[in-house]
Tab-separated table of N, CA and C in Angstrom:
chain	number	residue	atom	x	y	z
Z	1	UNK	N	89.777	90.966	71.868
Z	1	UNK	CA	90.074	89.834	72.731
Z	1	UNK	C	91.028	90.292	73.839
Z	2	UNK	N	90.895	89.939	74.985
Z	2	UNK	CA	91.370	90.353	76.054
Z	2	UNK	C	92.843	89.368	76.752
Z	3	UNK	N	93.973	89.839	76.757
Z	3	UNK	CA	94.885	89.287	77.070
Z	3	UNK	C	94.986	87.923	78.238
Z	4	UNK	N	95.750	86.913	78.280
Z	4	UNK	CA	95.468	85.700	79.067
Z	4	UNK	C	96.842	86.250	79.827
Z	5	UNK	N	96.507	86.236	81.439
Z	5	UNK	CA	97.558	86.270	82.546
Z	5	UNK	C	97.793	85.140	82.719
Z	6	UNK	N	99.193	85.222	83.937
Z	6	UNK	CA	99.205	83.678	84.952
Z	6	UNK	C	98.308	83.873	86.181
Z	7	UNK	N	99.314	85.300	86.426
Z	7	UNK	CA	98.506	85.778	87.900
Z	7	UNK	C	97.539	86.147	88.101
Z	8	UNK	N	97.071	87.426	87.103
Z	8	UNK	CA	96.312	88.225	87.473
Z	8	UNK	C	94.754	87.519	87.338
Z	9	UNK	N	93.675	87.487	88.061
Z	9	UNK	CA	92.357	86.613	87.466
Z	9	UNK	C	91.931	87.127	86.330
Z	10	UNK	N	92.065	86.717	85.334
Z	10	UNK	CA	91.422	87.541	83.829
Z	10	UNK	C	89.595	87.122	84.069
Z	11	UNK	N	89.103	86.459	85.002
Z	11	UNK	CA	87.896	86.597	85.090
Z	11	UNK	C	86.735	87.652	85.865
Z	12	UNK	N	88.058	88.435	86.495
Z	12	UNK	CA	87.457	89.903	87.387
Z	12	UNK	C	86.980	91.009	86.348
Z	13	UNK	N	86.620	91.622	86.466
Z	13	UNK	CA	86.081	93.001	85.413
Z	13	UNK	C	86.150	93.870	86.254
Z	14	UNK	N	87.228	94.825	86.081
Z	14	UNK	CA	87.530	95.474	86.866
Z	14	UNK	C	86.607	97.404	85.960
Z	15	UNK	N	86.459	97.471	84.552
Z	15	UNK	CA	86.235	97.822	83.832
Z	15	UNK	C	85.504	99.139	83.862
Z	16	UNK	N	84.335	98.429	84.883
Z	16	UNK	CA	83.419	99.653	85.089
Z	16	UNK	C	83.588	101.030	86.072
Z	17	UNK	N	84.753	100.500	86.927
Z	17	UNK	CA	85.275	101.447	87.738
Z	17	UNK	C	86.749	101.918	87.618
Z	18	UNK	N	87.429	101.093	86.452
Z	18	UNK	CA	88.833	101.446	86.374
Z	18	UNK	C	89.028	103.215	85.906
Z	19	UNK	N	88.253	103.659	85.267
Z	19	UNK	CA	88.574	105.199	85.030
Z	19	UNK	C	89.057	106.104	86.183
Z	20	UNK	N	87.810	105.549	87.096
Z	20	UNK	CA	88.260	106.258	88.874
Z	20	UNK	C	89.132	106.183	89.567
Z	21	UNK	N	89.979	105.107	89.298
Z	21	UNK	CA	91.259	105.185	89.884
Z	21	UNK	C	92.189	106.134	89.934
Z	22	UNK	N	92.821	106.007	90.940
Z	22	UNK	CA	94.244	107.129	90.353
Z	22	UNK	C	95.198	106.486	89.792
Z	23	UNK	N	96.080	108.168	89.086
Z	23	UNK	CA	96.885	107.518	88.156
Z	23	UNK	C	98.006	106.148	88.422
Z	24	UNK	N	98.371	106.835	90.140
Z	24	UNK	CA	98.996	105.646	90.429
Z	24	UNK	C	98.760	104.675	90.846
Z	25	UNK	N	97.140	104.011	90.767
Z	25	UNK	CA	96.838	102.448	91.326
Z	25	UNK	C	96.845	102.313	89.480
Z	26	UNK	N	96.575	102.926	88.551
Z	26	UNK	CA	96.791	102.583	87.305
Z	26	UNK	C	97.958	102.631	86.798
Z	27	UNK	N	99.410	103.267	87.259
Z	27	UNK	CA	100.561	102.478	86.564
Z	27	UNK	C	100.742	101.699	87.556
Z	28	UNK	N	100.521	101.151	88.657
Z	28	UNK	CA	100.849	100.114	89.419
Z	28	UNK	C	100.231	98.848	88.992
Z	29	UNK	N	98.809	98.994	88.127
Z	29	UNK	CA	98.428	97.723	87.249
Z	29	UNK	C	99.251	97.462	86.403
Z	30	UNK	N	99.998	98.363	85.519
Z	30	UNK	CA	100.499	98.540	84.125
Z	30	UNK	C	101.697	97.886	84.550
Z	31	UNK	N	102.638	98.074	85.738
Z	31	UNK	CA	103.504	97.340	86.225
Z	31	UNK	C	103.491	96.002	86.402
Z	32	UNK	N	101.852	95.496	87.124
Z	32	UNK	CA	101.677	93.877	87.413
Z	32	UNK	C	101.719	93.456	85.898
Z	33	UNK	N	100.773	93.963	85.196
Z	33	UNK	CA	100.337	93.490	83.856
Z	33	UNK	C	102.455	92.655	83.050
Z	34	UNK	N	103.275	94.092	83.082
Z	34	UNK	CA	104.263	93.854	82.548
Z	34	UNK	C	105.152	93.104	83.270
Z	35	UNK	N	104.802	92.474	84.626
Z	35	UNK	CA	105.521	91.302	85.205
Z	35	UNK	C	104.912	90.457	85.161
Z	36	UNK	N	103.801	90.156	85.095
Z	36	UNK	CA	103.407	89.001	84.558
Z	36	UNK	C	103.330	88.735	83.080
Z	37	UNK	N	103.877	89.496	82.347
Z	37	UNK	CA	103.766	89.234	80.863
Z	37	UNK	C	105.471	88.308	81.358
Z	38	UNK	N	106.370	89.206	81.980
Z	38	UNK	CA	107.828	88.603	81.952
Z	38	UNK	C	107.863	87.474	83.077
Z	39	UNK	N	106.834	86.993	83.369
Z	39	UNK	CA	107.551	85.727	84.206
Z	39	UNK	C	107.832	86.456	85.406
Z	40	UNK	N	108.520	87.574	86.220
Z	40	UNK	CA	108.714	88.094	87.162
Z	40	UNK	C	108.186	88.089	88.497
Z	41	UNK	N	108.022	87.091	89.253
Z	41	UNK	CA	106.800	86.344	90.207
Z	41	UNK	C	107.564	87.827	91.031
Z	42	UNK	N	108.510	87.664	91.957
Z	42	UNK	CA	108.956	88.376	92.811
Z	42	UNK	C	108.430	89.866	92.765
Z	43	UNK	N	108.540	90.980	91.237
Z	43	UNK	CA	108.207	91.843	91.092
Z	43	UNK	C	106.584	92.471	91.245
Z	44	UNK	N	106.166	91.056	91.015
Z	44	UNK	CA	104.563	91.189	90.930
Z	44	UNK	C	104.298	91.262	92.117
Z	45	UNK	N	104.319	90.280	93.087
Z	45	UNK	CA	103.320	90.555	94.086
Z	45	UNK	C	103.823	91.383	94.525
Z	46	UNK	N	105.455	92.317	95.105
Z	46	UNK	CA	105.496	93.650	95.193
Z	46	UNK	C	104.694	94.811	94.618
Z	47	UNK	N	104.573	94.800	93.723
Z	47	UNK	CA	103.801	95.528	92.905
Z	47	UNK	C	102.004	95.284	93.401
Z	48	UNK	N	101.550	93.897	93.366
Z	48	UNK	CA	100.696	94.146	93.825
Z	48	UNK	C	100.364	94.489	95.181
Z	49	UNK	N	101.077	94.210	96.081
Z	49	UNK	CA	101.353	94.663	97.756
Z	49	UNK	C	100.789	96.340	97.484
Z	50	UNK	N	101.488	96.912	96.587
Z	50	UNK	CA	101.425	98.609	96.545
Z	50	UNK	C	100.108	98.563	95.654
Z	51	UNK	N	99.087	97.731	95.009
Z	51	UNK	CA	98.373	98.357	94.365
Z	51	UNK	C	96.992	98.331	95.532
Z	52	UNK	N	97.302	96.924	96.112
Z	52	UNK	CA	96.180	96.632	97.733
Z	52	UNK	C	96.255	98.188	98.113
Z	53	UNK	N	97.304	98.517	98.501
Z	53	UNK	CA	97.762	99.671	99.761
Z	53	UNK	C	96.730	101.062	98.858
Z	54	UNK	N	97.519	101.493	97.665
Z	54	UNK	CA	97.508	101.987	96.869
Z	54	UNK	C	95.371	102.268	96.657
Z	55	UNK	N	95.059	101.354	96.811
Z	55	UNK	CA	93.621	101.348	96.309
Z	55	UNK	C	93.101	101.496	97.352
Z	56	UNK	N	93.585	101.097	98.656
Z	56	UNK	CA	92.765	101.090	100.040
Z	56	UNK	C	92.848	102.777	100.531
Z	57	UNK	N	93.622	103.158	99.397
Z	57	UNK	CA	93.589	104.586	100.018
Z	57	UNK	C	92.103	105.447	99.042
Z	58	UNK	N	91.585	104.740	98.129
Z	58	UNK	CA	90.622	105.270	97.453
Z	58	UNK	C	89.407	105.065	98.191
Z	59	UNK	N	89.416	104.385	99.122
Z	59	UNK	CA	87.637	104.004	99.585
Z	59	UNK	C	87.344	104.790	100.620
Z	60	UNK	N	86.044	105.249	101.055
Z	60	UNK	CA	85.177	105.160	100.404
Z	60	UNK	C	85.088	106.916	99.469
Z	61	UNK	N	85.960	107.133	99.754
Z	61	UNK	CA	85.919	108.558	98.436
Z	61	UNK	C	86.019	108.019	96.740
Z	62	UNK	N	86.232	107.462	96.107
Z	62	UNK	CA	86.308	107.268	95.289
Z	62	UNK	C	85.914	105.643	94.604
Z	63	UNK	N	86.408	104.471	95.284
Z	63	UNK	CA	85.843	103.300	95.005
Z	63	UNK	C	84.997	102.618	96.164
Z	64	UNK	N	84.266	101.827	96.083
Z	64	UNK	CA	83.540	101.452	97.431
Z	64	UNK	C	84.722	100.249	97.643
Z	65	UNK	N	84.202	99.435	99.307
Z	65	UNK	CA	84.902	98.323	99.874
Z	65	UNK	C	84.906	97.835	98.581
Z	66	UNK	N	83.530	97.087	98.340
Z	66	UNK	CA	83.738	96.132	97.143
Z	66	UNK	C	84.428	96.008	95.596
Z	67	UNK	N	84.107	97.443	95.276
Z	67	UNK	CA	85.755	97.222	93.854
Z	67	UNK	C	86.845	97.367	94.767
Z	68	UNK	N	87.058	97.872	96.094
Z	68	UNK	CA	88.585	97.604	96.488
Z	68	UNK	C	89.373	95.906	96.200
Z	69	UNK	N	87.933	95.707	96.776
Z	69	UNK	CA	88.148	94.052	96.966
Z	69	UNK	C	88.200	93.578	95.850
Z	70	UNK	N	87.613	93.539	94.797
Z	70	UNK	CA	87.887	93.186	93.320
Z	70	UNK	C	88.814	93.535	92.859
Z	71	UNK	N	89.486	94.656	93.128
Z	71	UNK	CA	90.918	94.879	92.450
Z	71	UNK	C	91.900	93.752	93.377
Z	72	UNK	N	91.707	93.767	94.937
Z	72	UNK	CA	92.715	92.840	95.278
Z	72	UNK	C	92.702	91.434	95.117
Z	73	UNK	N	91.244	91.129	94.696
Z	73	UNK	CA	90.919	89.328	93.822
Z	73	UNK	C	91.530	89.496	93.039
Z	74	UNK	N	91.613	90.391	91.746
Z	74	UNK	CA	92.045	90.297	90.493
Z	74	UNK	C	93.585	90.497	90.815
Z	75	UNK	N	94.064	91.354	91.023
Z	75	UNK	CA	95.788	91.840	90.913
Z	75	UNK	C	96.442	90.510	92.440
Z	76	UNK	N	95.977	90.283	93.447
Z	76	UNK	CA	96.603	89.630	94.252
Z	76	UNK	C	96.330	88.183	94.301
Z	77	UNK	N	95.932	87.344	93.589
Z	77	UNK	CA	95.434	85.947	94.079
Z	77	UNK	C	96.437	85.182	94.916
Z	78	UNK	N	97.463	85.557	95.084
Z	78	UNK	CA	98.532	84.770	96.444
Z	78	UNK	C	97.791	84.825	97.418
Z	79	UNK	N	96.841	85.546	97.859
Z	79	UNK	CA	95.741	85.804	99.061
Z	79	UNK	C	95.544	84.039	99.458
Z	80	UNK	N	94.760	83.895	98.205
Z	80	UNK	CA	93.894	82.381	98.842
Z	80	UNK	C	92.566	82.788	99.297
């Protein structure tokens, strides 16, 4: 069973491409994950600010536009 966020969309599946990431758009999840476990609104979307940045540096070598964009649905929903 898969953990329930506030922030993060637990309805994205990020899954099939998360291996490809680098290490650091993956502790920069591990960071959102553990501010949103603590309530920490402020820390998060910092954190997610750097995982947007962070991932936009993977395309198109490594993730396409579209999981970019799925990681920033899932980790950023302050977007709108």
């Amino acid at each position: 069973m898969s953990e329930e966020f506030r922030w993060i969309d637990n309805s994205i599946d990020i899954s099939s491409f998360y291996d490809r990431l680098s290490p650091i758009v993956k502790g920069l999840i591990k960071e959102a994950e553990k501010a949103d476990r603590a309530n920490m609104d402020v820390v998060y979307e910092d954190t997610c600010d750097d995982i947007e940045i962070q991932a936009k540096l993977l395309v198109p070598d490594v993730i396409s536009f579209k999981e970019w964009h799925m990681i920033c649905d899932k980790y950023y929903p302050f977007t709108g």
